[in-house]
mmCIF file of C-alpha atoms in Angstrom:
data_model
loop_
_atom_site.group_PDB
_atom_site.id
_atom_site.type_symbol
_atom_site.label_atom_id
_atom_site.label_comp_id
_atom_site.label_asym_id
_atom_site.label_seq_id
_atom_site.Cartn_x
_atom_site.Cartn_y
_atom_site.Cartn_z
ATOM 1 C CA MET V 1 -48.649 -25.843 41.436
ATOM 2 C CA LEU V 2 -47.645 -27.260 38.021
ATOM 3 C CA PRO V 3 -48.641 -25.346 34.905
ATOM 4 C CA ILE V 4 -52.114 -26.089 33.666
ATOM 5 C CA SER V 5 -51.614 -28.734 30.988
ATOM 6 C CA ARG V 6 -52.954 -32.169 30.521
ATOM 7 C CA ARG V 7 -49.405 -33.439 30.214
ATOM 8 C CA ASN V 8 -48.822 -32.260 33.833
ATOM 9 C CA LEU V 9 -52.236 -33.075 35.104
ATOM 10 C CA LEU V 10 -52.091 -36.631 33.910
ATOM 11 C CA ARG V 11 -48.298 -37.129 34.208
ATOM 12 C CA GLY V 12 -47.629 -40.726 35.132
ATOM 13 C CA ALA V 13 -51.197 -41.804 34.640
ATOM 14 C CA ALA V 14 -50.391 -44.250 31.875
ATOM 15 C CA ALA V 15 -48.528 -46.305 34.481
ATOM 16 C CA ALA V 16 -50.724 -45.501 37.342
ATOM 17 C CA GLY V 17 -50.280 -48.568 39.366
ATOM 18 C CA ALA V 18 -49.077 -46.280 42.169
ATOM 19 C CA LEU V 19 -52.099 -43.950 41.964
ATOM 20 C CA PRO V 20 -54.483 -44.007 44.991
ATOM 21 C CA LEU V 21 -57.249 -46.418 44.325
ATOM 22 C CA LEU V 22 -60.714 -46.422 45.798
ATOM 23 C CA VAL V 23 -61.225 -49.431 48.134
ATOM 24 C CA PRO V 24 -64.301 -51.493 47.201
ATOM 25 C CA GLY V 25 -67.005 -51.375 49.851
ATOM 26 C CA ARG V 26 -70.617 -51.008 50.548
ATOM 27 C CA ALA V 27 -72.353 -48.141 48.889
ATOM 28 C CA ALA V 28 -73.145 -45.224 51.297
ATOM 29 C CA SER V 29 -76.204 -45.836 53.404
ATOM 30 C CA ALA V 30 -76.841 -42.302 54.649
ATOM 31 C CA ALA V 31 -80.496 -41.200 54.640
ATOM 32 C CA PRO V 32 -81.358 -39.510 51.388
ATOM 33 C CA THR V 33 -81.273 -35.771 51.007
ATOM 34 C CA GLY V 34 -83.004 -33.393 48.592
ATOM 35 C CA PRO V 35 -81.097 -31.475 45.927
ATOM 36 C CA ALA V 36 -80.411 -28.681 48.439
ATOM 37 C CA GLY V 37 -79.179 -31.224 51.017
ATOM 38 C CA ALA V 38 -82.158 -30.894 53.274
ATOM 39 C CA ARG V 39 -83.467 -34.085 54.875
ATOM 40 C CA GLY V 40 -87.198 -34.564 54.735
ATOM 41 C CA SER V 41 -90.013 -37.104 54.235
ATOM 42 C CA ALA V 42 -87.957 -38.752 51.563
ATOM 43 C CA ALA V 43 -85.697 -40.184 54.330
ATOM 44 C CA THR V 44 -88.344 -42.793 55.118
ATOM 45 C CA ALA V 45 -88.870 -43.851 51.418
ATOM 46 C CA VAL V 46 -87.936 -47.332 50.450
ATOM 47 C CA VAL V 47 -84.908 -47.199 48.118
ATOM 48 C CA PRO V 48 -83.322 -50.281 46.586
ATOM 49 C CA PRO V 49 -79.647 -50.786 47.315
ATOM 50 C CA ALA V 50 -77.026 -49.230 44.952
ATOM 51 C CA SER V 51 -76.236 -51.234 41.860
ATOM 52 C CA TRP V 52 -72.874 -52.214 40.463
ATOM 53 C CA LEU V 53 -72.368 -50.254 37.192
ATOM 54 C CA GLY V 54 -70.228 -51.311 34.317
ATOM 55 C CA VAL V 55 -70.366 -52.239 30.716
ATOM 56 C CA ALA V 56 -72.327 -55.205 29.421
ATOM 57 C CA ALA V 57 -69.949 -55.939 26.521
ATOM 58 C CA PRO V 58 -66.453 -54.932 25.463
ATOM 59 C CA PHE V 59 -65.847 -51.478 24.023
ATOM 60 C CA THR V 60 -66.202 -51.269 20.232
ATOM 61 C CA HIS V 61 -64.083 -48.884 18.130
ATOM 62 C CA VAL V 62 -66.740 -46.903 16.147
ATOM 63 C CA HIS V 63 -65.125 -43.731 14.893
ATOM 64 C CA ASP V 64 -61.596 -42.708 13.769
ATOM 65 C CA PRO V 65 -61.043 -38.940 13.218
ATOM 66 C CA SER V 66 -57.782 -39.546 11.340
ATOM 67 C CA THR V 67 -57.287 -38.430 7.744
ATOM 68 C CA PRO V 68 -55.145 -40.161 5.112
ATOM 69 C CA THR V 69 -52.191 -37.952 6.132
ATOM 70 C CA ARG V 70 -52.757 -37.349 9.868
ATOM 71 C CA ALA V 71 -53.231 -39.885 12.641
ATOM 72 C CA ARG V 72 -55.478 -38.204 15.194
ATOM 73 C CA TYR V 73 -56.944 -38.989 18.530
ATOM 74 C CA LEU V 74 -60.027 -37.973 20.499
ATOM 75 C CA ASN V 75 -60.047 -37.344 24.236
ATOM 76 C CA ASP V 76 -62.715 -35.827 26.598
ATOM 77 C CA HIS V 77 -65.910 -35.700 24.620
ATOM 78 C CA THR V 78 -69.730 -35.552 24.696
ATOM 79 C CA VAL V 79 -72.417 -37.393 22.844
ATOM 80 C CA ILE V 80 -75.930 -36.080 22.522
ATOM 81 C CA LYS V 81 -78.977 -37.458 20.729
ATOM 82 C CA ALA V 82 -80.782 -34.611 18.846
ATOM 83 C CA ARG V 83 -83.004 -34.437 15.783
ATOM 84 C CA GLY V 84 -82.750 -38.108 15.018
ATOM 85 C CA ARG V 85 -78.967 -38.414 15.129
ATOM 86 C CA LEU V 86 -76.178 -38.829 17.698
ATOM 87 C CA HIS V 87 -73.758 -35.919 17.692
ATOM 88 C CA LEU V 88 -70.172 -36.221 19.042
ATOM 89 C CA PHE V 89 -68.066 -33.226 20.126
ATOM 90 C CA SER V 90 -64.527 -33.921 21.262
ATOM 91 C CA ILE V 91 -61.125 -32.688 22.000
ATOM 92 C CA VAL V 92 -59.029 -33.717 18.909
ATOM 93 C CA GLY V 93 -55.251 -33.675 18.342
ATOM 94 C CA ASP V 94 -52.476 -35.267 16.325
ATOM 95 C CA SER V 95 -51.310 -38.591 17.719
ATOM 96 C CA ALA V 96 -47.782 -38.657 19.247
ATOM 97 C CA ALA V 97 -44.962 -41.037 18.302
ATOM 98 C CA PRO V 98 -45.026 -44.374 19.945
ATOM 99 C CA GLY V 99 -43.931 -44.049 23.632
ATOM 100 C CA GLU V 100 -44.660 -40.394 23.802
ATOM 101 C CA SER V 101 -47.658 -38.322 24.938
ATOM 102 C CA PRO V 102 -49.366 -35.649 22.825
ATOM 103 C CA ASP V 103 -48.920 -31.992 23.602
ATOM 104 C CA SER V 104 -52.185 -30.900 25.153
ATOM 105 C CA ALA V 105 -51.375 -27.276 24.468
ATOM 106 C CA ARG V 106 -52.136 -28.069 20.791
ATOM 107 C CA GLU V 107 -55.711 -29.224 21.587
ATOM 108 C CA ILE V 108 -57.166 -26.176 19.998
ATOM 109 C CA ALA V 109 -60.367 -27.452 18.241
ATOM 110 C CA PHE V 110 -63.483 -29.560 18.842
ATOM 111 C CA ALA V 111 -64.122 -32.245 16.386
ATOM 112 C CA HIS V 112 -67.748 -32.892 15.392
ATOM 113 C CA ALA V 113 -69.213 -36.088 13.904
ATOM 114 C CA SER V 114 -72.742 -37.582 13.779
ATOM 115 C CA ALA V 115 -74.317 -40.990 13.281
ATOM 116 C CA PRO V 116 -77.724 -42.668 13.212
ATOM 117 C CA THR V 117 -76.707 -45.225 15.797
ATOM 118 C CA PRO V 118 -73.928 -45.561 18.425
ATOM 119 C CA TYR V 119 -72.145 -48.091 16.144
ATOM 120 C CA GLY V 120 -72.312 -45.822 13.080
ATOM 121 C CA PRO V 121 -71.728 -45.110 10.339
ATOM 122 C CA TRP V 122 -70.143 -41.930 11.825
ATOM 123 C CA THR V 123 -69.868 -38.867 9.529
ATOM 124 C CA SER V 124 -67.145 -36.339 10.211
ATOM 125 C CA HIS V 125 -68.213 -32.675 10.018
ATOM 126 C CA ALA V 126 -66.208 -29.401 10.139
ATOM 127 C CA ASP V 127 -64.714 -28.622 13.575
ATOM 128 C CA ALA V 128 -67.378 -27.201 15.820
ATOM 129 C CA LEU V 129 -65.148 -24.614 17.519
ATOM 130 C CA THR V 130 -61.583 -23.517 17.151
ATOM 131 C CA VAL V 131 -59.552 -21.608 19.739
ATOM 132 C CA ASP V 132 -59.849 -17.868 19.835
ATOM 133 C CA PRO V 133 -57.098 -16.092 21.884
ATOM 134 C CA SER V 134 -58.893 -12.785 21.546
ATOM 135 C CA TYR V 135 -61.797 -14.318 23.634
ATOM 136 C CA PHE V 136 -60.639 -13.426 27.129
ATOM 137 C CA GLY V 137 -57.339 -15.119 26.676
ATOM 138 C CA GLU V 138 -58.548 -18.464 25.483
ATOM 139 C CA GLU V 139 -55.529 -20.713 24.858
ATOM 140 C CA HIS V 140 -56.902 -24.245 24.376
ATOM 141 C CA LEU V 141 -60.227 -26.094 24.013
ATOM 142 C CA TRP V 142 -60.783 -29.006 26.425
ATOM 143 C CA ALA V 143 -63.656 -31.308 27.379
ATOM 144 C CA PRO V 144 -66.895 -30.073 25.717
ATOM 145 C CA HIS V 145 -70.243 -31.059 27.227
ATOM 146 C CA VAL V 146 -73.499 -30.271 25.387
ATOM 147 C CA VAL V 147 -77.038 -30.119 26.819
ATOM 148 C CA GLU V 148 -80.285 -28.984 25.110
ATOM 149 C CA ALA V 149 -82.766 -26.638 26.804
ATOM 150 C CA ASP V 150 -85.621 -24.702 25.226
ATOM 151 C CA GLY V 151 -84.577 -25.352 21.662
ATOM 152 C CA THR V 152 -80.967 -24.192 22.208
ATOM 153 C CA PHE V 153 -77.782 -26.333 22.519
ATOM 154 C CA TRP V 154 -75.415 -25.265 25.249
ATOM 155 C CA MET V 155 -71.726 -26.273 25.061
ATOM 156 C CA PHE V 156 -69.680 -25.958 28.237
ATOM 157 C CA TYR V 157 -65.886 -26.288 27.935
ATOM 158 C CA ALA V 158 -62.569 -25.580 29.542
ATOM 159 C CA ALA V 159 -60.619 -22.771 27.801
ATOM 160 C CA GLY V 160 -57.508 -22.243 29.863
ATOM 161 C CA ASP V 161 -55.817 -18.870 30.297
ATOM 162 C CA ALA V 162 -53.178 -17.268 28.093
ATOM 163 C CA SER V 163 -51.732 -15.324 31.028
ATOM 164 C CA GLY V 164 -50.163 -18.615 32.223
ATOM 165 C CA GLY V 165 -52.770 -19.209 34.902
ATOM 166 C CA ALA V 166 -52.672 -15.779 36.576
ATOM 167 C CA ALA V 167 -56.392 -15.137 35.838
ATOM 168 C CA GLY V 168 -57.399 -18.669 36.568
ATOM 169 C CA ALA V 169 -58.623 -21.592 34.371
ATOM 170 C CA ALA V 170 -61.766 -20.646 32.548
ATOM 171 C CA ILE V 171 -64.992 -22.606 32.115
ATOM 172 C CA SER V 172 -66.697 -21.109 29.011
ATOM 173 C CA LEU V 173 -69.927 -21.426 27.128
ATOM 174 C CA ALA V 174 -70.983 -21.503 23.512
ATOM 175 C CA THR V 175 -74.550 -21.880 22.182
ATOM 176 C CA SER V 176 -76.161 -23.122 18.895
ATOM 177 C CA THR V 177 -79.546 -23.785 17.487
ATOM 178 C CA ASP V 178 -78.351 -26.264 14.823
ATOM 179 C CA LEU V 179 -75.292 -28.050 16.446
ATOM 180 C CA PHE V 180 -73.073 -26.747 13.643
ATOM 181 C CA THR V 181 -72.680 -23.042 14.189
ATOM 182 C CA TRP V 182 -71.593 -22.067 17.754
ATOM 183 C CA THR V 183 -71.476 -18.617 19.371
ATOM 184 C CA ARG V 184 -69.446 -17.907 22.466
ATOM 185 C CA GLU V 185 -71.153 -16.219 25.385
ATOM 186 C CA PRO V 186 -70.405 -12.509 24.856
ATOM 187 C CA SER V 187 -69.866 -11.693 28.490
ATOM 188 C CA GLY V 188 -66.870 -14.033 28.678
ATOM 189 C CA PRO V 189 -66.125 -17.176 30.714
ATOM 190 C CA LEU V 190 -68.842 -18.366 33.182
ATOM 191 C CA PHE V 191 -66.191 -18.537 35.954
ATOM 192 C CA ARG V 192 -62.594 -19.310 36.603
ATOM 193 C CA GLY V 193 -60.885 -21.638 39.045
ATOM 194 C CA LEU V 194 -57.383 -22.998 39.967
ATOM 195 C CA VAL V 195 -57.431 -25.755 37.346
ATOM 196 C CA ALA V 196 -61.197 -25.827 36.491
ATOM 197 C CA ARG V 197 -61.830 -28.185 33.598
ATOM 198 C CA ASP V 198 -64.024 -31.110 32.377
ATOM 199 C CA PRO V 199 -67.399 -29.594 33.002
ATOM 200 C CA MET V 200 -70.497 -31.841 32.971
ATOM 201 C CA VAL V 201 -74.031 -30.358 33.328
ATOM 202 C CA VAL V 202 -77.234 -32.229 34.393
ATOM 203 C CA ARG V 203 -80.702 -31.269 35.587
ATOM 204 C CA ILE V 204 -81.270 -32.363 39.210
ATOM 205 C CA GLY V 205 -84.368 -31.305 41.272
ATOM 206 C CA GLY V 206 -85.445 -28.353 39.180
ATOM 207 C CA GLU V 207 -82.081 -26.753 38.753
ATOM 208 C CA TRP V 208 -79.009 -27.211 36.640
ATOM 209 C CA VAL V 209 -75.869 -28.709 38.254
ATOM 210 C CA MET V 210 -72.385 -28.542 36.875
ATOM 211 C CA TYR V 211 -69.698 -30.995 38.036
ATOM 212 C CA TYR V 212 -66.059 -30.250 37.127
ATOM 213 C CA THR V 213 -62.538 -31.141 38.036
ATOM 214 C CA GLU V 214 -60.667 -28.726 40.483
ATOM 215 C CA LEU V 215 -58.221 -28.506 43.295
ATOM 216 C CA SER V 216 -59.268 -27.845 46.874
ATOM 217 C CA GLY V 217 -56.671 -25.051 46.984
ATOM 218 C CA PRO V 218 -53.079 -24.282 45.753
ATOM 219 C CA GLY V 219 -51.159 -27.569 46.067
ATOM 220 C CA GLY V 220 -54.330 -29.099 47.562
ATOM 221 C CA HIS V 221 -56.439 -32.225 47.104
ATOM 222 C CA HIS V 222 -57.888 -33.283 43.684
ATOM 223 C CA VAL V 223 -61.644 -32.765 43.919
ATOM 224 C CA VAL V 224 -64.767 -32.838 41.905
ATOM 225 C CA ALA V 225 -66.482 -29.445 42.425
ATOM 226 C CA HIS V 226 -70.023 -28.498 41.632
ATOM 227 C CA ARG V 227 -72.073 -25.282 40.984
ATOM 228 C CA ARG V 228 -75.789 -24.683 40.500
ATOM 229 C CA SER V 229 -77.758 -22.545 38.138
ATOM 230 C CA ALA V 230 -81.283 -21.657 37.104
ATOM 231 C CA ASP V 231 -80.515 -20.347 33.637
ATOM 232 C CA LEU V 232 -77.212 -22.103 32.511
ATOM 233 C CA VAL V 233 -75.402 -18.748 32.471
ATOM 234 C CA HIS V 234 -75.227 -17.593 36.045
ATOM 235 C CA TRP V 235 -73.676 -20.118 38.421
ATOM 236 C CA SER V 236 -73.479 -20.306 42.197
ATOM 237 C CA ALA V 237 -70.287 -20.321 44.308
ATOM 238 C CA PRO V 238 -68.545 -23.734 44.182
ATOM 239 C CA GLY V 239 -69.133 -26.698 46.461
ATOM 240 C CA VAL V 240 -67.283 -29.990 46.637
ATOM 241 C CA ALA V 241 -68.907 -33.247 45.665
ATOM 242 C CA PHE V 242 -65.852 -35.525 46.066
ATOM 243 C CA THR V 243 -62.383 -35.108 47.561
ATOM 244 C CA ASP V 244 -59.675 -37.561 46.723
ATOM 245 C CA ALA V 245 -56.839 -38.378 49.173
ATOM 246 C CA SER V 246 -54.280 -37.483 46.595
ATOM 247 C CA THR V 247 -52.934 -33.955 46.095
ATOM 248 C CA ASP V 248 -51.561 -31.705 43.349
ATOM 249 C CA ALA V 249 -48.205 -33.344 43.926
ATOM 250 C CA THR V 250 -49.450 -36.478 41.983
ATOM 251 C CA ALA V 251 -51.328 -37.106 38.799
ATOM 252 C CA SER V 252 -54.977 -36.035 38.790
ATOM 253 C CA VAL V 253 -57.478 -38.835 39.460
ATOM 254 C CA THR V 254 -60.731 -36.774 39.450
ATOM 255 C CA GLU V 255 -60.920 -36.068 35.738
ATOM 256 C CA SER V 256 -63.970 -36.238 33.466
ATOM 257 C CA PRO V 257 -66.696 -36.347 36.203
ATOM 258 C CA PHE V 258 -70.049 -37.665 35.024
ATOM 259 C CA VAL V 259 -73.218 -38.185 37.107
ATOM 260 C CA VAL V 260 -76.205 -40.384 36.411
ATOM 261 C CA GLU V 261 -79.095 -41.466 38.655
ATOM 262 C CA ARG V 262 -80.713 -44.808 39.212
ATOM 263 C CA ASP V 263 -83.492 -45.639 41.708
ATOM 264 C CA GLY V 264 -82.694 -42.782 44.131
ATOM 265 C CA TRP V 265 -78.955 -43.284 43.858
ATOM 266 C CA TYR V 266 -76.533 -40.985 42.041
ATOM 267 C CA TYR V 267 -73.389 -42.454 40.381
ATOM 268 C CA LEU V 268 -70.254 -40.453 39.772
ATOM 269 C CA PHE V 269 -67.829 -41.647 37.065
ATOM 270 C CA ILE V 270 -64.321 -40.356 37.555
ATOM 271 C CA GLY V 271 -60.836 -41.260 36.356
ATOM 272 C CA PRO V 272 -58.201 -42.054 35.477
ATOM 273 C CA ARG V 273 -58.253 -44.735 38.195
ATOM 274 C CA ASN V 274 -56.059 -47.931 38.233
ATOM 275 C CA GLY V 275 -54.266 -46.770 34.977
ATOM 276 C CA TYR V 276 -54.885 -44.177 32.295
ATOM 277 C CA GLU V 277 -57.680 -46.195 30.790
ATOM 278 C CA GLY V 278 -59.690 -46.751 33.958
ATOM 279 C CA THR V 279 -62.782 -45.040 35.345
ATOM 280 C CA ASP V 280 -64.332 -45.821 38.864
ATOM 281 C CA VAL V 281 -67.958 -45.323 39.784
ATOM 282 C CA LEU V 282 -69.092 -44.013 43.159
ATOM 283 C CA ALA V 283 -72.685 -44.213 44.468
ATOM 284 C CA SER V 284 -74.419 -41.777 46.800
ATOM 285 C CA ARG V 285 -77.946 -40.954 47.805
ATOM 286 C CA ASP V 286 -76.812 -37.249 47.821
ATOM 287 C CA PRO V 287 -75.816 -35.853 44.444
ATOM 288 C CA PHE V 288 -73.602 -33.286 46.209
ATOM 289 C CA HIS V 289 -71.561 -35.738 48.378
ATOM 290 C CA PHE V 290 -69.622 -38.841 47.212
ATOM 291 C CA ASP V 291 -67.003 -40.751 49.179
ATOM 292 C CA PRO V 292 -64.951 -43.937 48.772
ATOM 293 C CA THR V 293 -67.403 -46.061 50.699
ATOM 294 C CA GLY V 294 -69.735 -45.738 47.816
ATOM 295 C CA TYR V 295 -67.496 -47.688 45.351
ATOM 296 C CA ALA V 296 -69.964 -49.187 42.877
ATOM 297 C CA GLY V 297 -68.161 -50.137 39.635
ATOM 298 C CA HIS V 298 -65.282 -49.745 37.298
ATOM 299 C CA VAL V 299 -65.127 -49.189 33.517
ATOM 300 C CA ALA V 300 -61.936 -49.889 31.649
ATOM 301 C CA GLY V 301 -61.914 -46.780 29.543
ATOM 302 C CA HIS V 302 -60.606 -43.193 29.677
ATOM 303 C CA ALA V 303 -62.797 -40.053 29.807
ATOM 304 C CA VAL V 304 -65.880 -42.241 30.038
ATOM 305 C CA GLU V 305 -69.289 -40.522 29.283
ATOM 306 C CA VAL V 306 -72.817 -41.918 29.372
ATOM 307 C CA PHE V 307 -75.379 -41.290 26.711
ATOM 308 C CA ALA V 308 -78.832 -42.598 25.487
ATOM 309 C CA ASP V 309 -80.068 -43.801 22.201
ATOM 310 C CA GLY V 310 -83.802 -44.335 22.600
ATOM 311 C CA GLU V 311 -84.284 -46.626 25.587
ATOM 312 C CA ASP V 312 -80.764 -48.030 25.407
ATOM 313 C CA TRP V 313 -77.876 -46.501 27.274
ATOM 314 C CA TYR V 314 -74.156 -46.655 26.489
ATOM 315 C CA ALA V 315 -70.740 -45.735 27.838
ATOM 316 C CA SER V 316 -68.291 -44.024 25.484
ATOM 317 C CA ALA V 317 -64.542 -43.714 25.842
ATOM 318 C CA ALA V 318 -61.564 -42.147 24.116
ATOM 319 C CA GLY V 319 -57.974 -41.009 24.922
ATOM 320 C CA TRP V 320 -54.506 -40.056 23.829
ATOM 321 C CA PHE V 321 -53.435 -43.624 22.922
ATOM 322 C CA ARG V 322 -56.441 -44.616 20.984
ATOM 323 C CA GLN V 323 -57.508 -43.314 17.571
ATOM 324 C CA GLY V 324 -61.103 -42.247 18.140
ATOM 325 C CA LEU V 325 -64.302 -43.131 19.832
ATOM 326 C CA TYR V 326 -65.237 -46.366 21.616
ATOM 327 C CA VAL V 327 -68.692 -47.431 22.690
ATOM 328 C CA ALA V 328 -70.151 -50.236 24.907
ATOM 329 C CA PRO V 329 -73.629 -50.927 26.328
ATOM 330 C CA LEU V 330 -74.015 -49.831 29.906
ATOM 331 C CA ALA V 331 -75.260 -52.399 32.400
ATOM 332 C CA GLY V 332 -77.950 -51.184 34.814
ATOM 333 C CA GLY V 333 -78.986 -47.769 35.999
ATOM 334 C CA THR V 334 -81.201 -44.688 35.320
ATOM 335 C CA HIS V 335 -80.232 -41.205 34.298
ATOM 336 C CA HIS V 336 -81.752 -37.733 34.623
ATOM 337 C CA ARG V 337 -82.364 -36.169 31.243
ATOM 338 C CA ARG V 338 -84.036 -32.777 31.311
ATOM 339 C CA GLY V 339 -85.268 -33.357 34.722
ATOM 340 C CA ARG V 340 -86.698 -36.934 34.233
ATOM 341 C CA ALA V 341 -85.174 -40.256 35.272
ATOM 342 C CA ARG V 342 -84.678 -42.637 32.452
ATOM 343 C CA THR V 343 -83.863 -46.401 32.800
ATOM 344 C CA ILE V 344 -80.526 -47.722 31.622
ATOM 345 C CA PRO V 345 -81.328 -51.283 30.468
ATOM 346 C CA SER V 346 -79.773 -54.336 32.067
ATOM 347 C CA PRO V 347 -77.299 -56.385 30.034
ATOM 348 C CA ALA V 348 -80.112 -58.787 29.005
ATOM 349 C CA SER V 349 -82.129 -56.048 27.392
ATOM 350 C CA THR V 350 -79.355 -53.859 25.878
ATOM 351 C CA SER V 351 -78.495 -53.977 22.196
ATOM 352 C CA THR V 352 -74.871 -54.710 21.606
ATOM 353 C CA GLY V 353 -74.924 -53.233 18.138
ATOM 354 C CA GLY V 354 -72.802 -54.443 15.286
#
């Protein structure tokens, strides 16, 4: 298995015409299952067909983390609406020379910015978190995801392993009550995996579910794994939500998993697919099982996330070869937010901003 670095994990993705692609097809038509996978009376419920998800307008560049003396990029990120403002937390690094890729080992901080609307103006704040090697061998900071529960903000992130992977890639937790000061979980990483990274947490059926990128085993398939929790600290053994045909011998194509719900269907966003700046969408009635027959959309962006601003829903994107954050209105769908399904407006009702 290659060393755990985004340069190796995404090697060749910028020219990924040879990457395995999902074949468009009908969304999965299996009978619905509950969050625990048990079939019940819901199987007879009338559920509309899966929708095609995408963006309703082109992406707009809304925030550049660069300074007058440093060209900087954002990568995997999270956007959360809290206390009247949108807050962005993201991988940040120095841009590479043209034709080169940045060194992911130098991604050692999370940028923080906030704005009143998705289109800004965005205000940069001090970095939210910086790497701390004394914290159980932390060696980098990747892919933050933030949720709010009971007045506390919970940031999940990938922290690597300074032993060169011997202990396993770490998924860690930091908490805050104000979004500016973050404290790492004293007991250490929540769990470790082969290449565990890119955590995303959502409330489904009365429990918390974490989706993250992983391998099925040493040299195995690229997968989206999942775990469950009642308290956001203690997590179950892993399950597999999606297995790609590709293996560790090729570039990863199950990065940045993100799940939303619409009318009884769950939609999994994963990438990079069909190029570095490409994200596919898979639909399933079961939030713990997705497969290629559920192909339900494509978004031309890297590390795509979904977030809400009032009743309007947006897709955000970033990446090594872009200087900052991009936003576009999302077309169609609903999303679980703290246990409730929210409607993502159709293109006709979505504000496109300025």
